[in-house]
Coordinates of C-alpha atoms in Angstrom, one line a residue:
M288 CA 30.3 -8.8 -27.7
A289 CA 26.5 -8.6 -27.8
T290 CA 24.7 -10.8 -30.3
A291 CA 22.0 -9.8 -32.7
T292 CA 19.5 -11.8 -30.8
S293 CA 20.4 -10.3 -27.4
V294 CA 20.6 -6.7 -28.6
G295 CA 17.5 -7.1 -30.7
S296 CA 15.6 -8.7 -27.8
A297 CA 16.6 -5.9 -25.4
F298 CA 15.4 -3.2 -27.8
K299 CA 12.1 -5.0 -28.4
K300 CA 11.4 -5.0 -24.7
I301 CA 12.2 -1.3 -24.4
G302 CA 10.2 -0.5 -27.5
T303 CA 7.0 -1.9 -25.9
H304 CA 7.0 1.0 -23.5
L305 CA 6.9 3.4 -26.4
E306 CA 3.9 1.8 -28.1
C307 CA 0.4 3.3 -28.4
S308 CA -2.0 1.0 -26.6
I309 CA -4.6 1.4 -29.4
C310 CA -2.5 0.5 -32.5
T311 CA 0.4 -1.3 -30.5
E312 CA 2.9 0.6 -32.8
I313 CA 5.5 3.1 -31.9
Y314 CA 3.7 6.4 -31.1
K315 CA 3.2 8.8 -34.1
Q316 CA 2.5 12.4 -33.1
P317 CA 1.6 11.3 -29.5
K318 CA -1.1 13.4 -27.8
I319 CA -1.4 13.4 -24.0
L320 CA -4.7 13.4 -22.2
T321 CA -5.5 15.0 -18.9
C322 CA -5.1 11.6 -17.2
L323 CA -1.5 11.6 -18.6
H324 CA -2.1 8.6 -20.9
N325 CA -0.6 9.0 -24.4
F326 CA -2.0 7.9 -27.8
C327 CA -1.2 8.5 -31.5
K328 CA -3.0 11.5 -32.9
E329 CA -4.7 9.4 -35.7
C330 CA -5.6 6.6 -33.2
L331 CA -7.5 9.2 -31.1
V332 CA -9.2 10.7 -34.2
K333 CA -10.5 7.2 -35.2
Y334 CA -11.4 6.4 -31.6
R335 CA -13.4 9.7 -31.3
D336 CA -15.0 9.4 -34.7
G337 CA -16.0 5.7 -34.1
T338 CA -18.0 5.9 -30.9
Y339 CA -18.0 9.5 -29.7
R340 CA -18.5 11.5 -32.9
G341 CA -20.0 14.9 -32.1
S342 CA -19.4 14.5 -28.4
P343 CA -17.5 17.3 -26.6
Q344 CA -15.7 14.8 -24.4
I345 CA -14.2 11.3 -24.6
P346 CA -13.2 8.7 -22.0
C347 CA -9.6 7.7 -21.9
P348 CA -9.2 4.3 -23.7
V349 CA -7.1 3.0 -20.8
C350 CA -8.5 4.4 -17.5
R351 CA -11.9 5.6 -18.8
Q352 CA -11.5 9.0 -17.2
E353 CA -13.6 11.6 -19.0
M354 CA -11.9 14.6 -20.6
V355 CA -13.4 17.6 -22.4
L356 CA -11.7 18.1 -25.8
P357 CA -10.4 21.5 -26.9
Q358 CA -12.5 23.4 -29.4
S359 CA -10.2 22.2 -32.2
G360 CA -10.7 18.6 -31.2
I361 CA -7.9 16.0 -31.1
Q362 CA -5.7 18.5 -32.9
G363 CA -5.9 20.8 -30.0
L364 CA -4.5 18.3 -27.5
K365 CA -1.0 18.9 -26.3
T366 CA 1.7 16.9 -28.2
N367 CA 4.0 15.1 -25.9
F368 CA 7.3 16.4 -27.3
H369 CA 9.2 14.7 -24.5
L370 CA 7.8 11.4 -25.6
V371 CA 8.7 12.3 -29.2
A372 CA 12.3 13.0 -28.2
L373 CA 12.5 9.7 -26.3
I374 CA 11.2 7.8 -29.4
E375 CA 13.7 9.6 -31.7
E376 CA 16.5 8.7 -29.3
F377 CA 15.4 5.1 -29.0
E378 CA 15.2 4.7 -32.8
L379 CA 18.6 6.2 -33.2
Q380 CA 20.1 4.0 -30.5
E381 CA 18.3 0.9 -32.1
K382 CA 19.5 1.7 -35.6
V383 CA 23.2 2.0 -34.5
A384 CA 23.2 -0.8 -32.0
C385 CA 21.4 -3.4 -34.0
S386 CA 22.6 -2.6 -37.5
G387 CA 25.6 -4.5 -38.8
L388 CA 25.4 -7.3 -36.2
N389 CA 24.9 -10.0 -38.8
S390 CA 26.3 -8.2 -41.8
K391 CA 29.1 -5.7 -42.7
L392 CA 28.1 -2.1 -41.9
L393 CA 29.6 0.3 -44.5
C394 CA 31.1 3.8 -44.0
E395 CA 28.7 6.5 -44.8
T396 CA 31.3 9.2 -45.7
C397 CA 33.5 7.4 -48.3
D398 CA 32.9 5.3 -51.4
E399 CA 35.6 2.7 -50.6
D400 CA 33.2 0.1 -49.2
N401 CA 35.1 0.2 -46.0
E402 CA 33.5 -1.4 -42.9
A403 CA 32.2 1.2 -40.4
L404 CA 33.7 0.7 -36.9
Y405 CA 32.9 4.1 -35.5
H406 CA 29.9 6.4 -35.0
C407 CA 30.1 10.2 -34.7
L408 CA 27.7 11.3 -31.9
D409 CA 27.5 14.8 -33.3
C410 CA 27.0 14.0 -37.0
G411 CA 25.0 10.8 -36.5
M412 CA 27.1 9.0 -39.1
N413 CA 28.8 5.6 -39.2
I414 CA 32.4 6.0 -40.3
C415 CA 35.4 3.8 -41.0
T416 CA 38.9 4.0 -39.5
S417 CA 40.3 6.2 -42.2
C418 CA 37.4 8.6 -42.2
R419 CA 37.5 8.9 -38.5
K420 CA 41.1 10.2 -38.7
A421 CA 40.1 12.7 -41.3
H422 CA 37.0 13.6 -39.4
L423 CA 38.9 14.6 -36.4
R424 CA 41.5 16.6 -38.5
F425 CA 38.9 18.9 -40.0
T426 CA 38.4 22.1 -38.0
V427 CA 34.6 21.9 -38.1
S428 CA 34.5 18.4 -36.7
A429 CA 37.7 18.2 -34.6
N430 CA 35.8 18.5 -31.4
H431 CA 33.1 15.9 -32.3
A432 CA 32.6 12.9 -30.0
V433 CA 33.3 9.6 -31.9
A434 CA 32.7 6.2 -30.3
T435 CA 33.2 2.7 -31.4
L436 CA 30.2 0.8 -32.6
N437 CA 31.1 -2.0 -30.2
D438 CA 31.0 0.3 -27.2
I439 CA 27.5 1.6 -28.3
R440 CA 26.2 -2.0 -28.8
Q441 CA 27.5 -3.0 -25.4
G442 CA 25.8 -0.1 -23.8
K443 CA 29.0 1.7 -22.7
V444 CA 28.0 4.7 -24.7
N445 CA 24.5 6.1 -25.0
L446 CA 23.3 7.9 -28.1
T447 CA 21.6 11.1 -27.3
K448 CA 19.8 13.5 -29.6
Q449 CA 20.0 17.1 -28.7
P450 CA 16.5 18.5 -28.4
A451 CA 15.6 20.9 -31.2
Q452 CA 15.0 24.5 -30.3
S453 CA 11.3 25.0 -29.5
K454 CA 9.6 27.2 -32.0
C455 CA 7.0 29.7 -31.0
H456 CA 3.5 28.5 -31.9
K457 CA 2.5 32.0 -33.0
H458 CA 5.7 33.5 -34.5
K459 CA 7.2 30.7 -36.6
E460 CA 10.7 32.2 -36.6
G461 CA 10.7 32.8 -32.9
I462 CA 12.5 30.6 -30.4
T463 CA 10.7 30.0 -27.1
Q464 CA 13.0 31.6 -24.5
F465 CA 10.4 32.7 -21.9
Y466 CA 7.4 31.3 -20.0
C467 CA 4.3 33.3 -19.3
K468 CA 3.1 32.2 -15.9
T469 CA -0.2 34.1 -16.4
C470 CA -1.1 32.1 -19.5
D471 CA 0.8 28.9 -18.7
E472 CA 2.5 29.2 -22.1
L473 CA 6.0 29.1 -23.7
I474 CA 6.6 32.3 -25.6
C475 CA 9.3 34.0 -27.7
Q476 CA 10.9 37.4 -27.5
V477 CA 8.3 38.9 -29.8
C478 CA 5.5 37.6 -27.7
T479 CA 6.8 39.4 -24.6
V480 CA 6.3 42.7 -26.5
L481 CA 3.1 42.1 -28.5
D482 CA 0.9 39.5 -26.7
H483 CA 2.3 39.0 -23.2
S484 CA 3.6 42.4 -22.1
K485 CA 4.2 43.4 -18.5
P486 CA 2.7 44.2 -16.1
D487 CA -0.4 42.3 -17.1
H488 CA 1.7 39.1 -17.7
D489 CA 4.2 37.5 -15.4
I490 CA 7.1 36.6 -17.7
I491 CA 10.2 34.6 -16.5
D492 CA 13.1 33.0 -18.2
I493 CA 12.5 29.4 -19.5
G494 CA 15.3 28.0 -17.3
K495 CA 14.1 29.7 -14.2
A496 CA 10.5 28.6 -14.9
S497 CA 11.5 25.0 -15.5
K498 CA 13.5 24.9 -12.2
E499 CA 10.7 26.5 -10.3
F500 CA 8.0 24.1 -11.6
R501 CA 10.1 21.0 -11.3
Q502 CA 10.7 21.8 -7.7
S503 CA 7.0 22.5 -7.2
L504 CA 6.1 19.1 -8.7
E505 CA 8.7 17.2 -6.7
K506 CA 7.3 18.6 -3.4
G507 CA 4.0 16.8 -4.3
F508 CA 5.7 13.4 -5.0
P509 CA 5.9 12.2 -1.3
A510 CA 2.2 12.7 -0.7
V511 CA 1.2 10.8 -3.8
E512 CA 3.7 8.0 -2.9
K513 CA 2.1 7.8 0.5
E514 CA -1.4 7.6 -1.0
I515 CA -0.2 4.9 -3.4
K516 CA 1.0 2.8 -0.4
G517 CA -2.4 3.3 1.2
L518 CA -4.1 2.0 -1.9
E519 CA -1.8 -1.0 -2.0
V520 CA -2.5 -1.8 1.6
S521 CA -6.3 -1.5 0.9
L522 CA -5.9 -3.9 -2.0
Q523 CA -4.1 -6.3 0.2
G524 CA -7.0 -6.0 2.7
V525 CA -9.5 -6.7 -0.1
A526 CA -7.6 -9.8 -1.1
A527 CA -7.5 -11.0 2.5
S528 CA -11.2 -10.3 2.8
K529 CA -12.0 -12.2 -0.3
K530 CA -10.1 -15.3 1.0
V531 CA -12.0 -15.1 4.3
L532 CA -15.3 -14.7 2.5
N533 CA -14.5 -17.7 0.3
D534 CA -13.3 -19.8 3.2
N535 CA -16.4 -19.0 5.2
T536 CA -18.6 -19.7 2.2
T537 CA -17.0 -23.1 1.7
E538 CA -17.4 -23.9 5.4
A539 CA -21.0 -22.7 5.5
R540 CA -21.9 -24.9 2.4
K541 CA -20.3 -27.9 4.0
K542 CA -22.2 -27.5 7.3
V543 CA -25.5 -27.0 5.4
Q544 CA -24.9 -30.1 3.4
D545 CA -23.9 -32.1 6.5
R546 CA -27.0 -31.0 8.3
A547 CA -29.2 -31.7 5.3
A548 CA -27.8 -35.2 4.9
E549 CA -29.3 -36.1 8.4
G550 CA -32.8 -35.5 7.2
K551 CA -32.4 -37.1 3.7
A552 CA -35.3 -36.5 1.3
K553 CA -37.5 -34.8 4.0
I554 CA -35.3 -31.7 4.0
N555 CA -34.1 -31.5 0.4
A556 CA -36.3 -28.5 -0.4
E557 CA -35.1 -26.6 2.7
E558 CA -31.5 -27.4 1.8
K559 CA -32.0 -25.9 -1.7
R560 CA -33.5 -22.8 -0.2
L561 CA -30.5 -22.2 2.1
L562 CA -27.9 -23.0 -0.5
D563 CA -29.6 -20.5 -2.9
E564 CA -29.5 -17.9 -0.1
I565 CA -25.9 -18.5 0.5
T566 CA -25.1 -18.2 -3.2
T567 CA -27.0 -14.9 -3.3
Q568 CA -25.1 -13.6 -0.3
E569 CA -21.8 -14.8 -1.8
H570 CA -22.6 -13.0 -5.1
E571 CA -23.6 -9.8 -3.4
Q572 CA -20.5 -9.7 -1.2
N573 CA -18.1 -10.8 -4.0
K574 CA -19.7 -8.1 -6.2
R575 CA -19.0 -5.5 -3.6
L576 CA -15.4 -6.7 -3.1
V577 CA -14.8 -6.9 -6.9
E578 CA -16.2 -3.4 -7.4
H579 CA -14.2 -2.0 -4.5
E580 CA -11.1 -3.8 -5.8
K581 CA -11.6 -2.3 -9.2
T582 CA -12.1 1.2 -7.7
L583 CA -8.9 0.8 -5.7
S584 CA -7.0 -0.6 -8.7
N585 CA -8.1 2.2 -11.0
S586 CA -7.2 4.8 -8.4
L587 CA -3.8 3.1 -7.8
Q588 CA -3.0 2.9 -11.5
R589 CA -4.1 6.5 -12.0
K590 CA -1.8 7.8 -9.2
K591 CA 1.1 5.5 -10.2
H592 CA 0.8 6.6 -13.8
C593 CA 0.6 10.3 -12.8
L594 CA 3.6 10.0 -10.5
Q595 CA 5.7 8.0 -12.9
T596 CA 4.9 10.3 -15.8
S597 CA 5.5 13.4 -13.7
Q598 CA 8.7 12.1 -12.3
E599 CA 10.0 11.0 -15.7
V600 CA 9.1 14.3 -17.4
T601 CA 10.4 16.4 -14.4
R602 CA 13.7 14.6 -14.3
N603 CA 14.4 13.9 -17.9
A604 CA 12.5 16.3 -20.2
S605 CA 14.2 19.3 -21.8
D606 CA 13.1 22.7 -20.4
S607 CA 10.8 23.4 -23.4
H608 CA 9.3 20.0 -23.4
F609 CA 8.8 20.0 -19.7
L610 CA 7.1 23.4 -19.7
S611 CA 4.9 22.4 -22.6
L612 CA 3.6 19.5 -20.5
H613 CA 3.7 21.2 -17.1
P614 CA 0.1 22.6 -17.2
V615 CA -1.5 19.3 -17.9
I616 CA 0.8 17.4 -15.5
S617 CA 0.4 19.8 -12.6
K618 CA -3.4 20.0 -13.2
D619 CA -3.7 16.2 -13.0
M620 CA -1.4 15.9 -10.0
D621 CA -3.4 18.7 -8.2
K622 CA -6.6 16.8 -9.0
L623 CA -5.3 13.4 -7.7
R624 CA -3.3 14.7 -4.7
G625 CA -5.1 14.4 -1.5
Q626 CA -7.9 12.2 -2.9
P627 CA -8.7 9.9 0.1
T628 CA -8.4 6.1 -0.3
P629 CA -11.8 4.8 -1.3
K630 CA -13.5 3.1 1.6
M631 CA -15.9 0.2 1.5
A632 CA -18.9 0.2 3.6
G633 CA -21.2 -2.6 4.6
L634 CA -18.7 -5.4 4.0
K635 CA -19.8 -8.8 5.4
L636 CA -17.4 -11.7 5.1
H637 CA -20.2 -14.2 5.2
P638 CA -22.5 -16.2 4.8
V639 CA -22.2 -18.5 7.8
F640 CA -24.6 -21.4 8.5
V641 CA -26.3 -21.6 11.8
K642 CA -28.1 -24.9 12.3
S643 CA -31.5 -25.1 13.9
K644 CA -31.9 -26.9 17.3
K645 CA -34.4 -29.4 15.9
L646 CA -33.9 -31.4 12.8
D647 CA -37.0 -30.8 10.8
I648 CA -37.7 -29.0 7.6
D649 CA -36.2 -25.8 9.1
L650 CA -32.4 -26.5 8.8
G651 CA -31.4 -23.2 10.2
K652 CA -30.5 -19.8 8.8
V653 CA -27.6 -18.1 6.9
M654 CA -25.9 -15.4 9.0
V655 CA -24.5 -12.4 7.1
E656 CA -22.5 -10.9 9.9
D657 CA -20.4 -12.1 12.9
T658 CA -22.5 -13.3 15.8
W659 CA -20.8 -13.9 19.1
E660 CA -22.2 -14.8 22.5
I661 CA -20.8 -15.1 26.0
G662 CA -20.0 -18.7 27.0
H663 CA -19.0 -18.2 30.5
S664 CA -17.1 -15.8 32.8
F665 CA -15.1 -16.1 36.0
G666 CA -13.6 -13.9 38.6
K667 CA -14.8 -11.0 40.8
K668 CA -13.4 -7.9 42.5
G669 CA -10.9 -8.8 45.2
S670 CA -7.5 -10.2 46.0
G671 CA -8.3 -13.7 46.9
K672 CA -8.3 -16.9 44.9
G673 CA -10.6 -16.5 41.8
E674 CA -10.6 -12.7 42.3
F675 CA -9.0 -9.8 40.3
E676 CA -8.4 -6.3 41.3
S677 CA -7.2 -5.1 37.8
A678 CA -7.1 -7.8 35.1
R679 CA -5.1 -5.8 32.5
G680 CA -3.3 -8.3 30.3
I681 CA -4.3 -11.8 29.2
A682 CA -2.7 -14.6 27.3
A683 CA -3.6 -18.2 26.3
A684 CA -1.6 -21.4 25.7
A685 CA -2.4 -24.9 24.6
D686 CA -1.5 -28.5 25.8
P687 CA -2.9 -28.1 28.3
D688 CA -5.3 -25.2 27.7
E689 CA -4.4 -22.4 30.1
I690 CA -5.1 -18.7 30.5
A691 CA -2.7 -16.3 32.2
V692 CA -4.1 -13.1 33.6
A693 CA -1.9 -10.1 34.5
D694 CA -3.6 -8.9 37.7
W695 CA -1.8 -5.6 38.0
K696 CA -2.9 -4.2 41.4
N697 CA -2.6 -7.5 43.1
D698 CA 1.0 -7.9 41.9
R699 CA 0.6 -11.3 40.3
V700 CA 0.0 -13.3 37.2
V701 CA -2.8 -15.8 37.7
I702 CA -2.7 -19.1 35.7
C703 CA -6.1 -20.6 35.2
N704 CA -7.6 -23.5 33.2
N705 CA -10.1 -22.5 30.5
Q706 CA -13.0 -22.7 33.0
G707 CA -11.3 -20.2 35.4
Q708 CA -10.1 -22.5 38.1
T709 CA -6.8 -21.1 39.5
K710 CA -3.8 -23.5 39.0
N711 CA -0.9 -21.3 40.0
T712 CA 0.3 -17.7 40.4
I713 CA 3.5 -15.8 39.6
P714 CA 4.2 -13.1 42.3
I715 CA 5.4 -10.1 40.2
D716 CA 4.3 -6.7 39.3
P717 CA 2.9 -7.3 35.7
N718 CA 1.4 -5.0 33.1
D719 CA 1.0 -7.7 30.4
V720 CA 1.7 -11.3 29.6
V721 CA 2.1 -13.4 26.5
A722 CA 2.6 -17.1 25.7
V723 CA 5.8 -17.8 23.8
S724 CA 6.7 -21.4 23.0
N725 CA 6.5 -23.3 26.3
Q726 CA 6.8 -20.3 28.6
W727 CA 5.1 -17.2 29.8
V728 CA 6.8 -13.8 29.1
C729 CA 5.7 -11.0 31.5
A730 CA 6.1 -7.3 31.1
H731 CA 7.3 -6.0 34.4
P732 CA 7.6 -2.1 34.4
S733 CA 11.4 -2.2 34.3
K734 CA 12.2 -5.6 32.7
M735 CA 10.8 -8.6 30.9
M736 CA 10.5 -11.7 33.0
V737 CA 10.4 -15.2 31.5
Y738 CA 8.8 -18.2 33.3
H739 CA 8.3 -21.9 32.4
R740 CA 4.7 -23.0 32.0
D741 CA 4.9 -24.5 35.5
T742 CA 5.7 -20.9 36.7
T743 CA 9.3 -21.6 37.6
H744 CA 11.5 -18.7 36.8
K745 CA 13.7 -19.0 33.7
F746 CA 15.5 -15.7 33.1
D747 CA 15.0 -11.9 32.9
F748 CA 16.1 -9.4 30.2
R749 CA 16.3 -5.7 29.8
T750 CA 15.1 -3.5 26.9
V751 CA 18.0 -1.1 27.1
P752 CA 21.8 -1.9 26.8
E753 CA 23.5 -2.9 30.1
D754 CA 25.3 0.5 30.3
E755 CA 21.9 2.3 30.3
V756 CA 20.2 0.3 33.0
G757 CA 19.4 2.6 35.9
K758 CA 20.1 5.7 33.7
T759 CA 17.4 5.4 31.1
V760 CA 13.8 5.5 32.4
V761 CA 11.6 2.8 31.0
Q762 CA 8.0 1.7 31.5
L763 CA 7.2 -1.6 29.9
V764 CA 3.4 -2.0 29.4
S765 CA 2.9 -4.5 26.6
V766 CA 4.4 -7.6 25.0
A767 CA 3.7 -9.6 21.9
V768 CA 5.3 -12.3 19.8
M769 CA 6.3 -12.2 16.1
P770 CA 5.5 -15.0 13.7
N771 CA 9.2 -16.0 13.8
G772 CA 9.1 -16.2 17.7
N773 CA 10.9 -12.9 18.4
I774 CA 9.5 -11.0 21.4
I775 CA 8.2 -7.4 21.0
A776 CA 8.1 -5.2 24.1
G777 CA 6.2 -1.9 24.3
D778 CA 7.8 1.0 26.3
K779 CA 5.3 3.7 27.3
V780 CA 7.9 6.3 28.5
R781 CA 10.3 6.1 25.5
K782 CA 7.4 5.3 23.1
V783 CA 9.4 2.6 21.4
L784 CA 9.1 -1.1 20.5
T785 CA 12.1 -3.3 21.2
E786 CA 12.5 -6.7 19.4
H787 CA 14.3 -9.5 21.3
N788 CA 15.8 -12.9 20.7
P789 CA 13.4 -15.3 22.6
R790 CA 16.3 -17.6 23.6
N791 CA 18.3 -15.0 25.6
G792 CA 16.4 -11.7 25.4
D793 CA 19.2 -10.0 23.4
I794 CA 18.0 -6.7 21.8
L795 CA 17.7 -7.0 18.1
H796 CA 16.1 -3.7 17.2
T797 CA 14.8 -0.6 19.0
M798 CA 12.0 1.1 16.9
P799 CA 10.4 4.5 17.7
V800 CA 6.6 4.6 17.1
K801 CA 4.2 7.5 16.7
I802 CA 1.7 6.5 19.4
T803 CA 2.0 5.0 22.9
P804 CA 2.2 1.1 22.7
D805 CA -0.2 0.4 25.6
F806 CA -1.3 -2.9 24.0
L807 CA 0.1 -4.9 21.2
A808 CA -0.8 -7.6 18.7
V809 CA 0.9 -9.1 15.7
L810 CA -0.8 -10.0 12.4
S811 CA 0.1 -13.1 10.4
N812 CA 2.2 -11.1 7.9
G813 CA 4.4 -9.7 10.8
W814 CA 2.7 -6.2 10.9
I815 CA 2.3 -5.0 14.5
V816 CA -1.0 -3.5 15.8
I817 CA -0.5 -0.8 18.4
S818 CA -3.3 0.4 20.7
D819 CA -2.9 3.8 22.4
K820 CA -5.3 3.9 25.3
E821 CA -5.4 7.6 26.1
Q822 CA -5.6 8.8 22.5
G823 CA -8.3 6.2 21.6
L824 CA -6.2 5.4 18.5
V825 CA -4.8 2.2 16.9
E826 CA -2.1 2.0 14.3
T827 CA -0.8 -0.9 12.2
V828 CA 3.0 -0.7 11.6
K829 CA 5.2 -2.5 9.2
V830 CA 8.6 -3.6 10.6
S831 CA 11.5 -3.5 8.2
N832 CA 15.2 -3.3 8.8
G833 CA 14.6 -2.2 12.4
N834 CA 12.1 0.5 11.5
A835 CA 8.4 0.7 12.2
V836 CA 6.5 2.4 9.5
T837 CA 2.8 3.3 9.9
V838 CA 0.6 1.4 7.4
S839 CA -3.0 2.3 8.5
T840 CA -4.9 3.8 11.4
I841 CA -8.1 2.9 13.3
Q842 CA -10.0 5.6 15.2
P843 CA -12.9 3.6 16.6
T844 CA -16.4 5.0 17.3
I845 CA -19.3 3.9 19.5
D846 CA -22.7 5.0 18.5
G847 CA -21.2 7.4 16.0
K848 CA -18.9 9.1 18.5
P849 CA -15.2 8.6 18.9
A850 CA -14.3 6.1 21.6
K851 CA -12.5 7.7 24.5
Y852 CA -10.1 4.8 25.2
C853 CA -8.7 1.9 23.3
G854 CA -7.9 -1.3 25.1
G855 CA -6.3 -4.6 24.2
V856 CA -5.9 -6.0 20.6
C857 CA -5.5 -9.4 19.2
S858 CA -5.8 -10.9 15.7
N859 CA -6.5 -14.0 13.6
S860 CA -7.0 -14.7 9.9
S861 CA -10.2 -12.7 9.8
G862 CA -8.6 -9.4 11.0
I863 CA -8.2 -7.3 14.2
Y864 CA -10.2 -7.5 17.4
L865 CA -10.1 -4.4 19.6
A866 CA -11.5 -3.4 23.0
V867 CA -12.9 0.1 23.2
V868 CA -14.8 2.1 25.8
T869 CA -16.6 5.4 26.1
G870 CA -15.0 6.3 29.4
K871 CA -17.8 5.0 31.6
V872 CA -18.0 1.5 33.1
H873 CA -20.3 -1.1 31.5
T874 CA -19.9 0.7 28.1
G875 CA -17.1 -1.4 26.7
H876 CA -17.2 -2.9 23.2
I877 CA -15.2 -5.5 21.3
H878 CA -14.9 -4.5 17.7
H879 CA -13.8 -6.5 14.7
Y880 CA -11.9 -4.9 11.8
N881 CA -10.5 -6.5 8.7
C882 CA -6.8 -6.5 7.8
A883 CA -7.2 -3.1 6.0
C884 CA -8.4 -1.6 9.3
Q885 CA -12.0 -1.3 8.1
F886 CA -14.8 -1.9 10.6
V887 CA -16.6 -5.2 10.2
S888 CA -18.8 -5.7 13.2
C889 CA -19.4 -5.3 16.9
V890 CA -18.6 -8.6 18.6
A891 CA -19.7 -7.7 22.2
Q892 CA -20.8 -4.7 24.2
G893 CA -21.8 -3.8 27.7
L894 CA -18.4 -4.9 29.2
Y895 CA -17.3 -3.3 32.5
D896 CA -13.8 -2.0 31.4
P897 CA -12.2 -4.4 28.9
C898 CA -8.4 -4.3 28.7
G899 CA -6.4 -7.3 27.3
I900 CA -8.0 -9.7 24.8
T901 CA -6.8 -12.9 23.2
F902 CA -8.0 -16.0 21.3
T903 CA -7.9 -19.2 23.4
A904 CA -6.7 -22.5 22.1
A905 CA -10.1 -24.1 22.9
D906 CA -12.7 -24.7 20.2
G907 CA -10.3 -24.3 17.3
G908 CA -9.4 -20.7 18.2
Q909 CA -13.0 -19.6 18.0
Q910 CA -13.1 -18.4 21.6
L911 CA -12.2 -14.8 22.6
A912 CA -11.1 -14.2 26.2
V913 CA -11.4 -10.7 27.6
A914 CA -9.7 -9.3 30.7
D915 CA -12.6 -7.2 31.9
W916 CA -10.8 -5.6 34.9
H917 CA -12.5 -7.6 37.7
S918 CA -13.3 -10.7 35.7
V919 CA -12.5 -12.7 32.6
K920 CA -15.3 -13.2 30.0
I921 CA -15.1 -16.0 27.4
Y922 CA -17.0 -15.4 24.1
H923 CA -17.5 -17.9 21.3
K924 CA -18.7 -17.5 17.7
V925 CA -22.1 -18.8 17.1

């Protein structure tokens, strides 16, 4: 049996959701604002009179959205009768469930001081065993539902209060049986003749109106849910950006301090100047991030609140209560639906310290955006040693540092050291290559081929079941590795990703995707970045239970115009790096996007025709290797 403490605690938790955020008490005459937040009538009156006396509008005390008051002021706001009904039901449930737990609860229908063990759900009275028998014998109460108090306290029976018939606001004796669609108003029979007569007014039955508007609201729920997910992803991106900014700021400070220590007192003044500049940049960028985070959070909370309120009222409110609230709810949902996720422009995840070449009073400068420069390149057009005909895919491995290049037209994977000296080749027809553990995994058009680091063959595996081999057309063009080591293969023909066990190649999942997986990368959180070359489009997908769900999209531009092609992708803790081209040679760019798929900076430009890109193991992962068709270019961060 439930104890007084457990039942009382449960009701206390439920009751907090029925409290006015101004007075923190259970709502009294709750009024609903256009943003769908509720407050006691008197709390709103005091709020308006305290700061906004005489003003035709007030900001919501919770979300600060401005709303214009009706001519009659707070009194003219809609009363949330659905919320009133919930409070009445809650208080009834609480009264019955919590009363008598620590003391004897007496029967309310006799004078015998008998203990009440039952509750009539129709009469709302607590009764003893004798009165229960009599209650069910009387003709007027024979059909009443009577439950034991124990069942009510244990939650086996819910107390529900039948909603009172809604009275017409104009004709006090009239019962609202109709809805005027022209005026968005509940009306009675008299109203249909006097004030809302046809054909000037579109009148329908209250039940039909309720069903129609519920269905209309429900159709809008998926769009708002999708926008909420977008806001949540953007907030995750802001959090990741703040971490990168803080990490870079910490590293920049340390480098400045280390450099300053070399010059001792001579450079103290310059050290202070640079530290102040870093702090200024940090404050500016943090301010942007915090403001954007606040904007996203406010938008997220508004849409969540709108959706939750709309869903709760649509699904649970009585017809009259629902129709009373429908105009304000539908108006708010129409206002919010389709609002784009706020974007943040000009984000710089810096400062970064760049030291001067000579140690004098000039210590260096603070960089407020990524600066990369080419370190070296190797390869030229051809089919001989040190030459490439079509460097499409590229991968890097450590211990020792090696780079594997999928030289597509020359039917080989070339293994080089990080300076470009050829160490070995794998004679296959490759579209892409990736380093997995101590091996190379190559995407052959029809199967995945696994080689040891010394290029000896290990095993092959298919991306379709054995009984489909030779029957199902596949074209494997990309490969990536998940954080857990599983291998992801991209199939251009079927437009699917397949996930495989790295030990034996067994198929774990086959996941359809919306765009062609020409190139792949995997973020640290397990999301997969897909680059579609022909569409010039990139999508980030979340993999869950064998399904790939689109999270965000990148449509890159060059000089303000959409890029024609998207090439390879790779990622690190600072975000996504993408190769893009205009369609002409020597116009290729490498772009950097944060984890929310927002543009950060252009890393490099003027490339011949960049395809695969990857971070190398050298220089702490601060080198970017680009397969630029006939050569490989190595960039490093300044």
